[in-house]
Tab-separated table of N, CA and C in Angstrom:
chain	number	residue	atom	x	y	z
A	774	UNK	N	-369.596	67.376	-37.171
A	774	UNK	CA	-370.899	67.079	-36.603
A	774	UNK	C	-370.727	66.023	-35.505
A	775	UNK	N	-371.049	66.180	-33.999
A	775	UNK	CA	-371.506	65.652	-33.324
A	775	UNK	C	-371.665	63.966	-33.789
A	776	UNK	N	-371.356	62.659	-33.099
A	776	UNK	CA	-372.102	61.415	-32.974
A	776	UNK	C	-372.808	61.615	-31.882
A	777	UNK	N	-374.127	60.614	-31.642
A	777	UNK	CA	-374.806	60.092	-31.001
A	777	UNK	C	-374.998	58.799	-30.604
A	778	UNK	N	-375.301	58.208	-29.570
A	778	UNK	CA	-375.404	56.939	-29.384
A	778	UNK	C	-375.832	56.004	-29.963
A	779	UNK	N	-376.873	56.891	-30.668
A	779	UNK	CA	-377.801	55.661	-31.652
A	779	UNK	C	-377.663	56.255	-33.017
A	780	UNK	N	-376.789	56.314	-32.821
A	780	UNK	CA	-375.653	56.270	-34.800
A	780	UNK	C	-375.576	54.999	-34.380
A	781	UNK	N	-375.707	54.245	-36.068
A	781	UNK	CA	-375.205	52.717	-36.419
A	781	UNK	C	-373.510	52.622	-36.533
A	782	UNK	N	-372.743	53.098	-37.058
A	782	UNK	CA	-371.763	53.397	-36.873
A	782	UNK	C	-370.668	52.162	-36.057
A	783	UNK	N	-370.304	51.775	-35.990
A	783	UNK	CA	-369.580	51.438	-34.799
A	783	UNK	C	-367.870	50.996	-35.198
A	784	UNK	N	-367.220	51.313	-34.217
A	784	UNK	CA	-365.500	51.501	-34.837
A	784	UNK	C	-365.035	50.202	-33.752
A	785	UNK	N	-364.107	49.669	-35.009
A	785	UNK	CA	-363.302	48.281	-34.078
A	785	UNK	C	-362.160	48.616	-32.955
A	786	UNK	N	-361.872	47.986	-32.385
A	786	UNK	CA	-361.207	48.529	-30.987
A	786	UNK	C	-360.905	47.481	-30.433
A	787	UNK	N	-359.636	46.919	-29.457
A	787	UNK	CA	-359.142	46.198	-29.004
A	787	UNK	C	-359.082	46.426	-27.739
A	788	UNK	N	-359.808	47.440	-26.904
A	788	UNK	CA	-359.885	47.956	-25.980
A	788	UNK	C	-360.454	47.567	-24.680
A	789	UNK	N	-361.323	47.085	-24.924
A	789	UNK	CA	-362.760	45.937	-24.246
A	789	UNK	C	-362.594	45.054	-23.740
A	790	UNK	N	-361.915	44.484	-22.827
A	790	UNK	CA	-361.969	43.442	-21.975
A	790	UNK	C	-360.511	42.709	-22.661
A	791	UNK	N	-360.032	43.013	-23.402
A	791	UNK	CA	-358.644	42.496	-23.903
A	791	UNK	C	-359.539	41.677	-25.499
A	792	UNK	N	-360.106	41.822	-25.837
A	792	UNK	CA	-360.636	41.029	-27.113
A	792	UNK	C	-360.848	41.931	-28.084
A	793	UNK	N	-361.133	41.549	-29.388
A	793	UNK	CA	-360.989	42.310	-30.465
A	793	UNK	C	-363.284	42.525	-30.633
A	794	UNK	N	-363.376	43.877	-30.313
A	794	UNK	CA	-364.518	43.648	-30.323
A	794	UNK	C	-365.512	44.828	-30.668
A	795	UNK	N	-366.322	45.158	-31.650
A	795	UNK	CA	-366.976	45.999	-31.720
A	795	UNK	C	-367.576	47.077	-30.667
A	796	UNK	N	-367.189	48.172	-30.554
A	796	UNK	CA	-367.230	48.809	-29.496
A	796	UNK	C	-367.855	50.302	-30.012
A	797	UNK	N	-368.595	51.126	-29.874
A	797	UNK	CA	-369.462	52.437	-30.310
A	797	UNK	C	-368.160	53.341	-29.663
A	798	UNK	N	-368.034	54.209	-31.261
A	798	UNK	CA	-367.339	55.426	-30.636
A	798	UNK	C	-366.975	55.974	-29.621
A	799	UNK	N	-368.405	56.047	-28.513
A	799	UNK	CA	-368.148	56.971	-27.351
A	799	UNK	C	-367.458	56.194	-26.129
A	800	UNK	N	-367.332	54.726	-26.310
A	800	UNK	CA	-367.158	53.886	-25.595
A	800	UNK	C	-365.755	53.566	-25.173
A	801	UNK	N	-364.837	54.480	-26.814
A	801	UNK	CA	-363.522	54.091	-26.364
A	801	UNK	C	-362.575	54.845	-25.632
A	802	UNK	N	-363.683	56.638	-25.915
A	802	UNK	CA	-363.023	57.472	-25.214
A	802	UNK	C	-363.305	57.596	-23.650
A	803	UNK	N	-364.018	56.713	-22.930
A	803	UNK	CA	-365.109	56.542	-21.967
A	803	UNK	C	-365.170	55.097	-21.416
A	804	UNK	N	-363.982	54.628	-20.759
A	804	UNK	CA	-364.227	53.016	-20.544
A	804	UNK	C	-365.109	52.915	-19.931
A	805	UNK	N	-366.152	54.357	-18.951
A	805	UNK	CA	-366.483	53.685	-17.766
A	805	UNK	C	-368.030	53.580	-18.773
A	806	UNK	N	-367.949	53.797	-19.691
A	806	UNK	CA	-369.794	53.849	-20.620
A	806	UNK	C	-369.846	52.501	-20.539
A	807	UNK	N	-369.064	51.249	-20.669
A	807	UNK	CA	-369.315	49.970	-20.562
A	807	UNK	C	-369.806	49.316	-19.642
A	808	UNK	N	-370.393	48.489	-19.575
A	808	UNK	CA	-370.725	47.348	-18.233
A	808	UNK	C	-369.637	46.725	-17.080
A	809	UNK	N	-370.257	46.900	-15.843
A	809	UNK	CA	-368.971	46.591	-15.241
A	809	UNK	C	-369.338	44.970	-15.209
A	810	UNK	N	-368.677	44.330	-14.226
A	810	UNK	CA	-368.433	43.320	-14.015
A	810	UNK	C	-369.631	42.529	-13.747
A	811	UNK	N	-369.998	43.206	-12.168
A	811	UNK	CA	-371.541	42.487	-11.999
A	811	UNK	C	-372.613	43.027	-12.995
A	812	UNK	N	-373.016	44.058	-13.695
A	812	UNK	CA	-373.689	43.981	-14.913
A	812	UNK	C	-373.620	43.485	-16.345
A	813	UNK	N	-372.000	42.483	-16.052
A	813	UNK	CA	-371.823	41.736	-17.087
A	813	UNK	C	-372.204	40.750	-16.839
A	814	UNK	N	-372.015	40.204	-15.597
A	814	UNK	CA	-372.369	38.573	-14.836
A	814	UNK	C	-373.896	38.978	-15.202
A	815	UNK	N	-374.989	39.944	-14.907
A	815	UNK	CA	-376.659	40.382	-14.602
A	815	UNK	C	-376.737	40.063	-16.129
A	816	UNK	N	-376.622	40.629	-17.239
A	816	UNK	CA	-376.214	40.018	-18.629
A	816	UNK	C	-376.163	38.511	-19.307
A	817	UNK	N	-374.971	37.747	-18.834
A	817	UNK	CA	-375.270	36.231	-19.383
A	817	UNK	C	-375.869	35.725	-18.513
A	818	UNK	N	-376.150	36.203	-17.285
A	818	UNK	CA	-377.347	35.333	-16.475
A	818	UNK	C	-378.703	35.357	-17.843
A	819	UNK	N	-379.076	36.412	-17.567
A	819	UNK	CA	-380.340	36.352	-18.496
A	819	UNK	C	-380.253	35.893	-20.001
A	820	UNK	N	-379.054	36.062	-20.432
A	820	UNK	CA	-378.859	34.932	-21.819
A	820	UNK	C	-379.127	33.872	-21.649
A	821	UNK	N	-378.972	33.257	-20.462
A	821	UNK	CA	-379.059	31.767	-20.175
A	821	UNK	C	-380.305	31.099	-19.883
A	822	UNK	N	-381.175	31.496	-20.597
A	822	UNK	CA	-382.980	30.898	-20.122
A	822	UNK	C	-383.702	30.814	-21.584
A	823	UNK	N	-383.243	29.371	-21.531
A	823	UNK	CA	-383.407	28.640	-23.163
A	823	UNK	C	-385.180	28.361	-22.723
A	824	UNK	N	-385.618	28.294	-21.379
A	824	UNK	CA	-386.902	27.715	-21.362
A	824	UNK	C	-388.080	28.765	-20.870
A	825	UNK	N	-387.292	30.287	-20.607
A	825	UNK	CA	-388.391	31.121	-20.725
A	825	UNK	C	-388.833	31.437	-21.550
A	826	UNK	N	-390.310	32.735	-21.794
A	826	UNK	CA	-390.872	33.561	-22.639
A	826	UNK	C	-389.793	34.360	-22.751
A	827	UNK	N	-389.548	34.314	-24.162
A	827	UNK	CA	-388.800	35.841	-24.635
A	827	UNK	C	-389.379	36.656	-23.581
A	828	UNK	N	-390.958	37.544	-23.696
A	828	UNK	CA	-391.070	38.516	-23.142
A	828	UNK	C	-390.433	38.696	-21.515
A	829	UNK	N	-390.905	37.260	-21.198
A	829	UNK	CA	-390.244	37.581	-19.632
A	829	UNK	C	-388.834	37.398	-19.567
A	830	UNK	N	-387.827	36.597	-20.568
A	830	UNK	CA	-386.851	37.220	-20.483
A	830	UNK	C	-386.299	39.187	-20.432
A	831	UNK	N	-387.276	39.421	-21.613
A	831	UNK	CA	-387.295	40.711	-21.652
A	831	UNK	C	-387.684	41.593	-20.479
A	832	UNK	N	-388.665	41.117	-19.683
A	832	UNK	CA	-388.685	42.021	-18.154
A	832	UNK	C	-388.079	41.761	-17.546
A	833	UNK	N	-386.970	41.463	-17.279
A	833	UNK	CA	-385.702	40.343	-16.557
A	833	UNK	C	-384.709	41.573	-16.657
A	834	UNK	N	-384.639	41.921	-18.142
A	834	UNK	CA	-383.394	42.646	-18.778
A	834	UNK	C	-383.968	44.077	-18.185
A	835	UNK	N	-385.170	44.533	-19.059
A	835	UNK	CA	-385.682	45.815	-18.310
A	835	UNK	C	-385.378	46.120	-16.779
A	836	UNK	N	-386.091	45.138	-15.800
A	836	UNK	CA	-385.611	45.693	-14.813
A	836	UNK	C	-384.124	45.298	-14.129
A	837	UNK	N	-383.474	44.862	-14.621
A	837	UNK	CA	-381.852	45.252	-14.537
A	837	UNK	C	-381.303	45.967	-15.289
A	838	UNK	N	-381.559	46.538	-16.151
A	838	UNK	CA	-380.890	47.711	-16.724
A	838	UNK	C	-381.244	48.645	-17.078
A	839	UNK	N	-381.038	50.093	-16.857
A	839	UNK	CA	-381.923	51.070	-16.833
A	839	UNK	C	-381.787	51.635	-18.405
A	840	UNK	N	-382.702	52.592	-18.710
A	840	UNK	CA	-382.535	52.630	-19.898
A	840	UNK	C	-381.251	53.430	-20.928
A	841	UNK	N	-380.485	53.857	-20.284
A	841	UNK	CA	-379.051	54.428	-20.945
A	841	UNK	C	-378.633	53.121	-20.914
A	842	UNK	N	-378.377	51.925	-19.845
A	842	UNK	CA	-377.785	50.739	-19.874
A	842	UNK	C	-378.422	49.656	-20.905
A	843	UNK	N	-379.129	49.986	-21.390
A	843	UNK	CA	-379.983	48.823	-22.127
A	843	UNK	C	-379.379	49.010	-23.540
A	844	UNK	N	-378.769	50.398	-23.631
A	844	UNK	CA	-377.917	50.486	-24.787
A	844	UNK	C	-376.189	49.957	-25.292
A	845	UNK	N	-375.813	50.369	-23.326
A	845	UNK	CA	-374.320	49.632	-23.080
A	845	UNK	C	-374.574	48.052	-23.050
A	846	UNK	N	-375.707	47.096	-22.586
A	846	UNK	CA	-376.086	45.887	-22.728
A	846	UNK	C	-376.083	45.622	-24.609
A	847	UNK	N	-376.922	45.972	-25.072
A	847	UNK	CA	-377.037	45.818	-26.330
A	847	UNK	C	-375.651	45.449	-27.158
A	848	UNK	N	-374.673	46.478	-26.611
A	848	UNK	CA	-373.308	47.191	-27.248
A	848	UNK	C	-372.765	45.645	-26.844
A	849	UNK	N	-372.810	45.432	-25.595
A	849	UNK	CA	-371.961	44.262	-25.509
A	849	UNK	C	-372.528	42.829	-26.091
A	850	UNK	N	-373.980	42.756	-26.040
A	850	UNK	CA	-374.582	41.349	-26.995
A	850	UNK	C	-373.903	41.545	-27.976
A	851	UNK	N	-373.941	42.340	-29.051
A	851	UNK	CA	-373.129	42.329	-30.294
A	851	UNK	C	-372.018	41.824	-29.942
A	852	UNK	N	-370.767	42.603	-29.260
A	852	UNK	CA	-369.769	41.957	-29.345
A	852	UNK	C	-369.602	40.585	-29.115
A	853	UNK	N	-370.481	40.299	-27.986
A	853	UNK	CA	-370.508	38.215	-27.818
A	853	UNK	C	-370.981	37.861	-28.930
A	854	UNK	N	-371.603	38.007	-29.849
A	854	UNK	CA	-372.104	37.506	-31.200
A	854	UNK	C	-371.431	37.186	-31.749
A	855	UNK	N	-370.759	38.537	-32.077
A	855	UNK	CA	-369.441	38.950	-32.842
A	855	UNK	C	-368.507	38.385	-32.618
A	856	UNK	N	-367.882	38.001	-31.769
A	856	UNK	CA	-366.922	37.033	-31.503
A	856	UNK	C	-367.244	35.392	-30.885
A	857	UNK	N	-368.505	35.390	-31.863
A	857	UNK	CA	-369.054	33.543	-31.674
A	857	UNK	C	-368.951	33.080	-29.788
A	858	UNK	N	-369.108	33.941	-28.795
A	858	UNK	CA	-368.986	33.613	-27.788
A	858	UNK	C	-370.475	32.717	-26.920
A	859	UNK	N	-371.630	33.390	-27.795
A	859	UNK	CA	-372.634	32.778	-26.833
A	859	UNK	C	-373.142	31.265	-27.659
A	860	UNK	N	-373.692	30.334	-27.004
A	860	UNK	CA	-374.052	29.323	-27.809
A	860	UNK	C	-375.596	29.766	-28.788
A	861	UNK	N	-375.682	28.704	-29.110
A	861	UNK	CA	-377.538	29.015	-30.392
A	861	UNK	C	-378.403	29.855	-29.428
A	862	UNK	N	-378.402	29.174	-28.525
A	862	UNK	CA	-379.847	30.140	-27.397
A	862	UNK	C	-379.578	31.254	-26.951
A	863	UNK	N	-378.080	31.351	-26.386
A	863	UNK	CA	-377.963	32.733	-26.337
A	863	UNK	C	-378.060	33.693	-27.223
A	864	UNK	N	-377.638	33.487	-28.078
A	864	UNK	CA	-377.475	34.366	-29.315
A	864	UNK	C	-378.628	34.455	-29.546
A	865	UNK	N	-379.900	33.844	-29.585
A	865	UNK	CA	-381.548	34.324	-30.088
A	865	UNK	C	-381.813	34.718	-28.817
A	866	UNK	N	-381.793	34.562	-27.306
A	866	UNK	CA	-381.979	35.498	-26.291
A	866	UNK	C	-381.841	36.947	-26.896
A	867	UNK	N	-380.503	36.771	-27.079
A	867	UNK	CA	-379.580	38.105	-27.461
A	867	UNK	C	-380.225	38.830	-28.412
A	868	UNK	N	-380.157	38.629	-29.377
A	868	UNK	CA	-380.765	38.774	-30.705
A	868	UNK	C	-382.549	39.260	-30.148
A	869	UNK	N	-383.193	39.111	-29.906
A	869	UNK	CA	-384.526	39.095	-29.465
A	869	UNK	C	-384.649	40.420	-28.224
A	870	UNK	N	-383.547	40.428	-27.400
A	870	UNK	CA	-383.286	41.685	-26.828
A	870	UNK	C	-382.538	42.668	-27.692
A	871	UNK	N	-381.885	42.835	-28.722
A	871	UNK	CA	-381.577	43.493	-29.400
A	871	UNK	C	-382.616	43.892	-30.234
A	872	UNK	N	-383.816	43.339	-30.316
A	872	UNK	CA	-384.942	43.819	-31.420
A	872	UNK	C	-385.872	44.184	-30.377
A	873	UNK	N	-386.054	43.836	-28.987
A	873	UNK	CA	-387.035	44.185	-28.040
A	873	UNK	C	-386.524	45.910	-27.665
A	874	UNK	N	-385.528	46.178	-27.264
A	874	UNK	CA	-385.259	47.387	-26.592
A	874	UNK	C	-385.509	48.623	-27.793
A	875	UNK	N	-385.590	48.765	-28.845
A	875	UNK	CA	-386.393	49.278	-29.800
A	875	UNK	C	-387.558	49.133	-30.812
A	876	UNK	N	-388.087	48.680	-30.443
A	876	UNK	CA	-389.109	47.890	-30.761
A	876	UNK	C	-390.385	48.909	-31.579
A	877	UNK	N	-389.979	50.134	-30.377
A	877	UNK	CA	-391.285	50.786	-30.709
A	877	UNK	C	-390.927	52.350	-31.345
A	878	UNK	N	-389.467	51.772	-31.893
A	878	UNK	CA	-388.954	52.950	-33.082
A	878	UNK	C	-388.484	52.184	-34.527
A	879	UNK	N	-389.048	53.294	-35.176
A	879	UNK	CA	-388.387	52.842	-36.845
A	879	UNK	C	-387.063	51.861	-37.135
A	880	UNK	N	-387.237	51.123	-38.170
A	880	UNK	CA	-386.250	50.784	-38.245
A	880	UNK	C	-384.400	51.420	-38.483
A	881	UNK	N	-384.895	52.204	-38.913
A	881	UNK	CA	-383.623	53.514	-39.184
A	881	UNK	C	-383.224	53.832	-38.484
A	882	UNK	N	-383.818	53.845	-37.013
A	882	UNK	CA	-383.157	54.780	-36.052
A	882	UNK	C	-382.891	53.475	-34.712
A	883	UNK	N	-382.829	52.212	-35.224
A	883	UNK	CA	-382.430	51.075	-34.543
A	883	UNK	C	-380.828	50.867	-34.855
A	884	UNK	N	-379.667	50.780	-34.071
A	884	UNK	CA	-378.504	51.204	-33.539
A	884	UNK	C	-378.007	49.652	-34.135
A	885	UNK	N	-378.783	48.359	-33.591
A	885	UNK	CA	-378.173	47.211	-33.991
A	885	UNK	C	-378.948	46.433	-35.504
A	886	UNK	N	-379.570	46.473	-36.503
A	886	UNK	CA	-379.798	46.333	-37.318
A	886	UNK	C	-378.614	46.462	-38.115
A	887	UNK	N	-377.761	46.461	-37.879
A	887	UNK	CA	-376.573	46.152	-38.974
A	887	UNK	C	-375.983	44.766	-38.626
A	888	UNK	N	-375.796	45.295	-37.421
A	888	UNK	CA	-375.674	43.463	-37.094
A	888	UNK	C	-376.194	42.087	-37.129
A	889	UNK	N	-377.492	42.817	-37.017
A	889	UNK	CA	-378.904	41.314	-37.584
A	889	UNK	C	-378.549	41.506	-39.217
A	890	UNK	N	-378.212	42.647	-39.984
A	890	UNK	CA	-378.112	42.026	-41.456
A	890	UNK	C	-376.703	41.666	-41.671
A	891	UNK	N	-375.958	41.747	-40.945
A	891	UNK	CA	-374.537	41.115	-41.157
A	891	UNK	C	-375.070	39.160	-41.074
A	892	UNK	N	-375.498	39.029	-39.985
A	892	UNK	CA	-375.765	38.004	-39.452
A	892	UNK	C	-376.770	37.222	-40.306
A	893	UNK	N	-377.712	37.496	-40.733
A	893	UNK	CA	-378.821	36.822	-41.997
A	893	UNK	C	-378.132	36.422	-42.871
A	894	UNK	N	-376.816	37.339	-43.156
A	894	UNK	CA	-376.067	37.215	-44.743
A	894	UNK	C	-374.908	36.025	-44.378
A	895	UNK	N	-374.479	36.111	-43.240
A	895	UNK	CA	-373.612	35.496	-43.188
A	895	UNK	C	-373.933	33.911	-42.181
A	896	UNK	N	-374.957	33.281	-41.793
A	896	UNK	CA	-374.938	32.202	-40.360
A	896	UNK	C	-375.263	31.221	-41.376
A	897	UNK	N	-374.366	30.299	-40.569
A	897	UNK	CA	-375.575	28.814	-41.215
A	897	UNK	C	-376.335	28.115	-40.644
A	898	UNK	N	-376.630	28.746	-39.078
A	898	UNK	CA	-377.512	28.088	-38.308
A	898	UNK	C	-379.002	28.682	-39.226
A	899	UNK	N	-379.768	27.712	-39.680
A	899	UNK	CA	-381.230	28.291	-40.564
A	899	UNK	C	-382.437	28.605	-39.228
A	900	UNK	N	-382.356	28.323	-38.368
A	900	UNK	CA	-382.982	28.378	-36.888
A	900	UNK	C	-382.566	29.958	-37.111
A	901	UNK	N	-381.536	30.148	-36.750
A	901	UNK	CA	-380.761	31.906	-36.353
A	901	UNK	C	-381.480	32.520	-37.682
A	902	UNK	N	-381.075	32.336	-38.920
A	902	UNK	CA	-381.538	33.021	-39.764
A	902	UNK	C	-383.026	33.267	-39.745
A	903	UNK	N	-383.996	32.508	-39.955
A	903	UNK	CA	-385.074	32.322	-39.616
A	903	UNK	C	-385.997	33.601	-38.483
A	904	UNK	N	-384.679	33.236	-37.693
A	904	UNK	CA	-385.617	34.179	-36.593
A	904	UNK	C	-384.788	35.596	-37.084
A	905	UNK	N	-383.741	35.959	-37.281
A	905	UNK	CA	-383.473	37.108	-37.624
A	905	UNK	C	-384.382	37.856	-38.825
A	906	UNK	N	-384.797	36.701	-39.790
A	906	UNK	CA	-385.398	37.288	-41.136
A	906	UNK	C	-386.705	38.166	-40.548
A	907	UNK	N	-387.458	37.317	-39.084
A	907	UNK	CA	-388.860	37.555	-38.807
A	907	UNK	C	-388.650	39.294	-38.325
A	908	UNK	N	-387.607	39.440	-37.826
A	908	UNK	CA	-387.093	40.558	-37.188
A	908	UNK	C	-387.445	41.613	-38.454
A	909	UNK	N	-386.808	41.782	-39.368
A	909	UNK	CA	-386.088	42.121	-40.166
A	909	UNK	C	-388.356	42.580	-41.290
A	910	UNK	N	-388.768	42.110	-41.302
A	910	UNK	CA	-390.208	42.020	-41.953
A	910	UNK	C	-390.792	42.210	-40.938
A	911	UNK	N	-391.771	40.985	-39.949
A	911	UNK	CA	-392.391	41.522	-39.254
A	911	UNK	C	-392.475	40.158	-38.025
A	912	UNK	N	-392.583	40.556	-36.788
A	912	UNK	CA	-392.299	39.598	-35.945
A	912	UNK	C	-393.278	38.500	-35.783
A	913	UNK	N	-393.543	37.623	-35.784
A	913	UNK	CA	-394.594	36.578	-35.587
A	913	UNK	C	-395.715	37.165	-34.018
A	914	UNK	N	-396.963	37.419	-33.491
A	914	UNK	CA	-397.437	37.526	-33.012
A	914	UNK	C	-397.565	36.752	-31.278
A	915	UNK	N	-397.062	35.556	-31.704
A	915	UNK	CA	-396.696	34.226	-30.811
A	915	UNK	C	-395.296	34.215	-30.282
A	916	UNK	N	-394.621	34.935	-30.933
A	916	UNK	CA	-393.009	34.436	-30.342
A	916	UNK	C	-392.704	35.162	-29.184
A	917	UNK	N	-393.171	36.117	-28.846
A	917	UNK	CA	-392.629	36.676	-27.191
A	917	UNK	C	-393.132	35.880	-26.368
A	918	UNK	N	-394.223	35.151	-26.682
A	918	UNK	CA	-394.886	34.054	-25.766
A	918	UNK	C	-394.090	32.620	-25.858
A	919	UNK	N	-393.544	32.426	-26.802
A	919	UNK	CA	-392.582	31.536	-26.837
A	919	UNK	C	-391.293	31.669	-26.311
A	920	UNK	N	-391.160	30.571	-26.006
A	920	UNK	CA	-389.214	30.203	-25.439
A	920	UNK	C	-388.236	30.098	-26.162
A	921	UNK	N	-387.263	30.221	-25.913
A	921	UNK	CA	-386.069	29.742	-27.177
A	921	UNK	C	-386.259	28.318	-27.814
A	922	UNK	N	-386.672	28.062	-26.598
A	922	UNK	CA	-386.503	25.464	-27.107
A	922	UNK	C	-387.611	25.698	-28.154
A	923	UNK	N	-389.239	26.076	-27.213
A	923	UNK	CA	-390.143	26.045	-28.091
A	923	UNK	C	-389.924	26.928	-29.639
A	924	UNK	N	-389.344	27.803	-29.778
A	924	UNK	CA	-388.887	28.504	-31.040
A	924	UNK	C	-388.321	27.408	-32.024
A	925	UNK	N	-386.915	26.814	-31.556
A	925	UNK	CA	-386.312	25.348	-32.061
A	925	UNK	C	-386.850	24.346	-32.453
A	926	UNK	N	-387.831	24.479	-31.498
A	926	UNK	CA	-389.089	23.277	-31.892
A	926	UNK	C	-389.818	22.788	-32.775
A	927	UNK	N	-390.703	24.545	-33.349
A	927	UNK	CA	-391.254	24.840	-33.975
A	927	UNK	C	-390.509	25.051	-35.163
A	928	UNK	N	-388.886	24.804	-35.568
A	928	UNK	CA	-388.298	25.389	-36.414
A	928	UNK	C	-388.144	24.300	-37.580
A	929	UNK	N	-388.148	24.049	-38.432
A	929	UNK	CA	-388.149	22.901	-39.604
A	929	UNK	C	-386.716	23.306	-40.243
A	930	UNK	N	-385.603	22.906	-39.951
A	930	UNK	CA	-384.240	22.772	-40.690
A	930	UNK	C	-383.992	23.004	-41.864
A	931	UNK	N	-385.077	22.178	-42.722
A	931	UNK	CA	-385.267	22.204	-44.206
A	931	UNK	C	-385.679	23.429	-44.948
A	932	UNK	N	-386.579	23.856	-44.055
A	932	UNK	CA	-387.239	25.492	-44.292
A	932	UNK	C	-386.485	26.479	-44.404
A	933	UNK	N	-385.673	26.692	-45.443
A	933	UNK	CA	-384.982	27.998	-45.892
A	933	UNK	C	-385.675	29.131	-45.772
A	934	UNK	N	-386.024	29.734	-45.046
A	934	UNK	CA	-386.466	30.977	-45.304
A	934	UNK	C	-385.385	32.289	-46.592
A	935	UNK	N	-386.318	32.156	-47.593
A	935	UNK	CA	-385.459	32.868	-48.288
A	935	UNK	C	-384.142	32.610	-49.289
């Protein structure tokens, strides 16, 4: 049987930029399915805006990446995750575009949800967890209107979620 792109699935590979890094099936037979260079630079640019709205981070990402690319983007947030590369803000940028670009499909048929429950089970940042858990149930109403800082802000350390 056939894979598809948005099989959860994903096979380890050393293939990717020289790092050990989660990479989707079709990606290894297919270097060029990845991001090139300047759509990698278009990428941590927009990780890097600890003081926007999520959402307008999110129209940032939309209109730089079209929508087959919003999946090769995705593919590569994981791997920066995955290999502890982005700092706290990036990683909830990240994380927040990984729950935005499907947003308005089931959870089942969401491609990175293994990685937000790898990540709940395993972080000790309670900020990260926190916002992954909201993901994971149901998103707070306010937070696309919020920023990453203001998210932090609002976040109480002590507050275990869970």
């Amino acid at each position: 049987k056939a894979q598809t792109p948005k099989q959860t699935e994903l096979e380890c590979t050393e293939a990717y930029r020289g790092l050990s890094r989660w990479v989707p099936w079709w990606a290894q037979a297919h270097p060029s399915a990845m991001l090139s260079q300047q759509e990698l630079d278009n990428l941590l640019t927009i990780l890097r805006e600890p003081n926007k709205p999520f959402e307008q981070i999110a129209q940032t990402f939309y209109r730089s990446f079209t929508k087959p690319d919003q999946f090769k983007a995705g593919c590569v947030i994981c791997m920066l995750i995955q290999d502890n590369l982005l700092t706290q803000t990036q990683r909830l940028v990240g994380f927040y575009l990984l729950y935005d670009i499907y947003r308005q499909e089931t959870e089942a048929t969401t491609p990175f949800v293994p990685l937000v429950l790898e990540m709940v089970e395993t972080t000790n940042d309670m900020a990260e967890r926190k916002f992954l858990l909201q993901f994971l149930s149901s998103l707070p109403k306010e937070l696309p209107k919020q920023s990453v800082q203001g998210f932090l802000q609002t976040c109480d350390p002590a507050d275990d979620p869970v």
